[in-house]
Amino acid sequence: EPEVTQTPSHQVTQMGQEVILRCVPISNHLYFYWYRQILGQKVEFLVSFYNNEISEKSEIFDDQFSVERPDGSNFTLKIRSTKLEDSAMYFCASNPGLGEKLFFGSGTQLSVL
Amino acid sequence: QKEVEQNSGPLSVPEGAIASLNCTYSDRVSQSFFWYRQYSGKSPELIMSIYSNGDKEDGRFTAQLNKASQYVSLLIRDSQPSDSATYLCAVKERTEYGNKLVFGAGTILRVKS
């Protein structure tokens, strides 16, 4: 089965630093998402992306966050100035169309020190 | 804010027994419901989706939906130790552009051999 690929699997950074989390969605998928899960807590929606623009974002997704699809395959999440509370597992997801199964990547564990 | 509620558990069942997992949701207009399995440190994996009132069976798994009561459940028959995981209930929030899922906090299932 095709997979959503995320890199790196683990990222450690200092507070205030910028991080970029990378994702390669499944090639024929049109809708892309970032979710995050703080340890022991719920999986939370951050942002959805369609047709090269953000279609929806949560209140978590403030000005410190941005997403980009720089080429035809990669989908990135940038956190401009990381905070301790940004430490979480970040999941990229994609699906081919509305109502279709959501495929999750294996996640990037971000630790902000 | 749409809410999805689950009993956090842990729910302990002996091997071979039926495990019953429950979920309630707050948004009366929700139409799409999902059960994901998540092993520790891993990404959510879709087990079942259900859209209509009643039961839906897939192998050892049965999802049950009652929209009037805003209640979704998952039954796992002949539980195996490999079923030990956290089970996440997710509800699709009705948005124009994508599959925004609202997740419950999950129920920890432990199957004892």
Short mmCIF file of C-alpha atoms in Angstrom, two decimals:
data_model
loop_
_atom_site.label_atom_id
_atom_site.label_comp_id
_atom_site.label_asym_id
_atom_site.label_seq_id
_atom_site.Cartn_x
_atom_site.Cartn_y
_atom_site.Cartn_z
CA GLU A 1 0.00 0.00 0.00
CA PRO A 2 1.34 3.50 -0.77
CA GLU A 3 2.59 5.49 2.19
CA VAL A 4 2.85 9.04 3.42
CA THR A 5 6.52 9.63 4.26
CA GLN A 6 7.70 12.00 6.95
CA THR A 7 11.21 13.19 7.78
CA PRO A 8 12.90 13.41 10.15
CA SER A 9 11.41 10.86 12.53
CA HIS A 10 12.86 12.79 15.47
CA GLN A 11 13.83 16.45 15.72
CA VAL A 12 15.39 18.10 18.74
CA THR A 13 15.68 21.87 18.76
CA GLN A 14 16.30 24.76 21.10
CA MET A 15 13.49 27.08 22.07
CA GLY A 16 13.26 30.00 19.64
CA GLN A 17 14.74 28.09 16.72
CA GLU A 18 12.96 27.47 13.45
CA VAL A 19 12.11 23.94 12.40
CA ILE A 20 10.81 22.50 9.17
CA LEU A 21 9.01 19.20 9.17
CA ARG A 22 8.80 17.45 5.84
CA CYS A 23 6.23 15.18 4.30
CA VAL A 24 5.80 13.43 0.99
CA PRO A 25 2.09 12.69 0.54
CA ILE A 26 0.85 9.87 -1.65
CA SER A 27 1.33 10.94 -5.26
CA ASN A 28 -2.26 11.12 -6.53
CA HIS A 29 -3.68 12.69 -3.38
CA LEU A 30 -5.13 16.19 -3.50
CA TYR A 31 -5.77 17.07 0.13
CA PHE A 32 -3.02 17.43 2.72
CA TYR A 33 -3.13 17.90 6.46
CA TRP A 34 -1.02 18.39 9.54
CA TYR A 35 -2.15 17.06 12.90
CA ARG A 36 -0.25 16.98 16.15
CA GLN A 37 -0.40 14.93 19.33
CA ILE A 38 1.12 16.13 22.56
CA LEU A 39 2.22 13.18 24.68
CA GLY A 40 -0.79 11.60 26.39
CA GLN A 41 -3.26 13.92 24.71
CA LYS A 42 -5.64 13.95 21.75
CA VAL A 43 -4.69 14.05 18.11
CA GLU A 44 -5.41 17.66 17.13
CA PHE A 45 -6.04 19.14 13.71
CA LEU A 46 -3.68 21.94 12.70
CA VAL A 47 -4.26 22.76 9.04
CA SER A 48 -5.61 21.46 5.75
CA PHE A 49 -4.21 22.34 2.34
CA TYR A 50 -5.81 22.00 -1.07
CA ASN A 51 -5.06 23.44 -4.48
CA ASN A 52 -1.90 25.12 -3.19
CA GLU A 53 -3.55 27.04 -0.43
CA ILE A 54 -4.70 26.62 3.15
CA SER A 55 -8.34 25.56 3.19
CA GLU A 56 -8.78 25.49 6.92
CA LYS A 57 -6.71 26.01 10.05
CA SER A 58 -7.25 25.59 13.75
CA GLU A 59 -6.66 28.16 16.46
CA ILE A 60 -3.42 26.34 17.27
CA PHE A 61 -2.09 27.26 13.83
CA ASP A 62 -1.05 30.82 14.64
CA ASP A 63 1.42 33.13 12.90
CA GLN A 64 4.34 30.98 14.05
CA PHE A 65 3.20 28.18 11.77
CA SER A 66 3.22 28.02 8.00
CA VAL A 67 2.81 25.32 5.38
CA GLU A 68 4.14 25.09 1.89
CA ARG A 69 4.15 22.77 -1.07
CA PRO A 70 7.39 23.91 -2.68
CA ASP A 71 7.28 21.36 -5.48
CA GLY A 72 4.99 18.65 -6.76
CA SER A 73 5.80 16.17 -4.05
CA ASN A 74 6.84 17.75 -0.74
CA PHE A 75 4.55 19.30 1.86
CA THR A 76 6.24 21.12 4.73
CA LEU A 77 5.27 22.53 8.10
CA LYS A 78 7.45 25.35 9.41
CA ILE A 79 7.45 26.57 12.98
CA ARG A 80 9.22 29.92 13.02
CA SER A 81 10.20 30.29 16.66
CA THR A 82 9.60 27.12 18.60
CA LYS A 83 8.22 27.11 22.13
CA LEU A 84 8.43 24.39 24.76
CA GLU A 85 4.73 23.68 24.27
CA ASP A 86 5.33 22.86 20.59
CA SER A 87 6.89 19.57 21.70
CA ALA A 88 4.65 16.91 20.21
CA MET A 89 4.35 14.24 17.55
CA TYR A 90 3.43 15.87 14.26
CA PHE A 91 1.53 13.78 11.73
CA CYS A 92 1.14 14.56 8.07
CA ALA A 93 -1.89 13.07 6.33
CA SER A 94 -3.36 13.04 2.87
CA ASN A 95 -6.34 11.74 0.96
CA PRO A 96 -7.31 11.61 -2.69
CA GLY A 97 -10.63 13.38 -2.28
CA LEU A 98 -13.28 14.55 0.12
CA GLY A 99 -14.81 11.68 2.03
CA GLU A 100 -11.91 9.38 1.21
CA LYS A 101 -9.80 7.47 3.71
CA LEU A 102 -7.17 9.60 5.43
CA PHE A 103 -3.65 8.21 5.24
CA PHE A 104 -1.33 9.19 8.06
CA GLY A 105 2.44 9.35 7.93
CA SER A 106 4.54 7.78 10.68
CA GLY A 107 5.09 11.13 12.37
CA THR A 108 7.91 13.43 13.45
CA GLN A 109 8.58 13.61 17.17
CA LEU A 110 9.56 17.22 17.89
CA SER A 111 11.29 17.98 21.17
CA VAL A 112 11.85 21.63 22.07
CA LEU A 113 14.42 22.15 24.83
CA GLN B 1 -16.03 23.48 19.71
CA LYS B 2 -17.02 20.02 18.61
CA GLU B 3 -16.30 17.36 21.20
CA VAL B 4 -15.70 13.63 21.01
CA GLU B 5 -15.68 11.81 24.34
CA GLN B 6 -14.27 8.42 25.19
CA ASN B 7 -13.59 6.58 28.40
CA SER B 8 -9.82 6.62 28.76
CA GLY B 9 -9.65 3.14 30.28
CA PRO B 10 -7.66 1.05 30.47
CA LEU B 11 -10.14 -1.57 29.43
CA SER B 12 -8.78 -5.00 30.26
CA VAL B 13 -10.24 -8.11 28.66
CA PRO B 14 -9.00 -11.69 28.54
CA GLU B 15 -7.86 -13.17 25.26
CA GLY B 16 -10.79 -14.44 23.24
CA ALA B 17 -13.33 -12.14 24.86
CA ILE B 18 -15.32 -9.33 23.28
CA ALA B 19 -13.99 -5.81 23.85
CA SER B 20 -16.54 -3.01 23.70
CA LEU B 21 -15.37 0.55 23.16
CA ASN B 22 -17.70 3.53 23.29
CA CYS B 23 -17.72 7.10 22.04
CA THR B 24 -20.12 10.02 22.16
CA TYR B 25 -20.00 13.17 20.06
CA SER B 26 -21.48 16.61 20.43
CA ASP B 27 -22.15 17.73 16.84
CA ARG B 28 -25.63 16.53 15.94
CA VAL B 29 -25.09 17.06 12.20
CA SER B 30 -22.00 14.83 11.97
CA GLN B 31 -22.31 12.18 9.29
CA SER B 32 -19.00 10.33 9.22
CA PHE B 33 -17.41 8.36 12.01
CA PHE B 34 -14.15 6.49 12.26
CA TRP B 35 -12.28 4.18 14.57
CA TYR B 36 -8.50 4.31 14.52
CA ARG B 37 -6.04 2.09 16.32
CA GLN B 38 -2.85 3.64 17.63
CA TYR B 39 0.09 1.71 19.02
CA SER B 40 2.38 3.58 21.37
CA GLY B 41 4.59 6.02 19.45
CA LYS B 42 2.95 5.19 16.12
CA SER B 43 0.49 6.93 13.84
CA PRO B 44 -3.26 6.28 13.85
CA GLU B 45 -4.38 3.43 11.61
CA LEU B 46 -7.93 3.34 10.29
CA ILE B 47 -9.89 0.25 11.34
CA MET B 48 -13.49 1.10 10.53
CA SER B 49 -15.62 3.85 9.11
CA ILE B 50 -19.38 4.10 9.52
CA TYR B 51 -21.86 6.54 8.07
CA SER B 52 -25.34 5.03 8.61
CA ASN B 53 -27.24 4.04 11.72
CA GLY B 54 -26.85 0.40 12.65
CA ASP B 55 -24.02 -2.08 12.55
CA LYS B 56 -21.13 -2.50 10.16
CA GLU B 57 -18.99 -5.60 10.36
CA ASP B 58 -15.46 -6.19 9.07
CA GLY B 59 -13.82 -9.40 10.23
CA ARG B 60 -13.57 -9.36 14.01
CA PHE B 61 -14.61 -5.71 14.19
CA THR B 62 -18.14 -4.31 14.34
CA ALA B 63 -18.89 -0.62 14.42
CA GLN B 64 -22.26 0.54 15.70
CA LEU B 65 -23.78 3.96 15.15
CA ASN B 66 -26.79 5.59 16.76
CA LYS B 67 -27.15 9.15 15.51
CA ALA B 68 -30.19 9.89 17.67
CA SER B 69 -28.13 9.15 20.77
CA GLN B 70 -24.92 10.59 19.22
CA TYR B 71 -23.15 7.39 20.07
CA VAL B 72 -20.63 5.22 18.24
CA SER B 73 -19.15 1.97 19.46
CA LEU B 74 -16.60 -0.59 18.36
CA LEU B 75 -16.80 -4.26 19.23
CA ILE B 76 -13.76 -6.47 18.87
CA ARG B 77 -14.58 -10.17 18.91
CA ASP B 78 -12.08 -12.87 19.86
CA SER B 79 -9.69 -10.25 21.24
CA GLN B 80 -6.01 -10.98 20.76
CA PRO B 81 -2.98 -9.63 22.66
CA SER B 82 -2.01 -7.85 19.42
CA ASP B 83 -5.22 -5.82 19.73
CA SER B 84 -3.72 -4.11 22.78
CA ALA B 85 -3.50 -0.46 21.74
CA THR B 86 -5.27 2.86 22.11
CA TYR B 87 -8.49 3.13 20.10
CA LEU B 88 -9.37 6.56 18.83
CA CYS B 89 -12.86 7.59 17.86
CA ALA B 90 -12.91 10.34 15.23
CA VAL B 91 -15.77 12.36 13.81
CA LYS B 92 -15.59 14.25 10.56
CA GLU B 93 -16.49 17.86 11.06
CA ARG B 94 -18.57 19.22 8.26
CA THR B 95 -16.40 21.71 6.38
CA GLU B 96 -16.43 22.77 2.78
CA TYR B 97 -12.89 21.87 1.88
CA GLY B 98 -11.67 18.80 3.63
CA ASN B 99 -11.73 15.94 6.00
CA LYS B 100 -11.13 17.71 9.25
CA LEU B 101 -11.33 15.00 11.88
CA VAL B 102 -12.04 15.65 15.54
CA PHE B 103 -10.52 12.93 17.67
CA GLY B 104 -11.42 11.64 21.08
CA ALA B 105 -8.69 11.14 23.65
CA GLY B 106 -8.75 7.38 23.07
CA THR B 107 -9.45 4.27 25.10
CA ILE B 108 -6.53 2.07 26.10
CA LEU B 109 -7.32 -1.59 25.50
CA ARG B 110 -5.30 -4.35 27.15
CA VAL B 111 -5.89 -7.92 26.10
CA LYS B 112 -4.42 -10.39 28.56
CA SER B 113 -3.28 -13.82 27.41
#
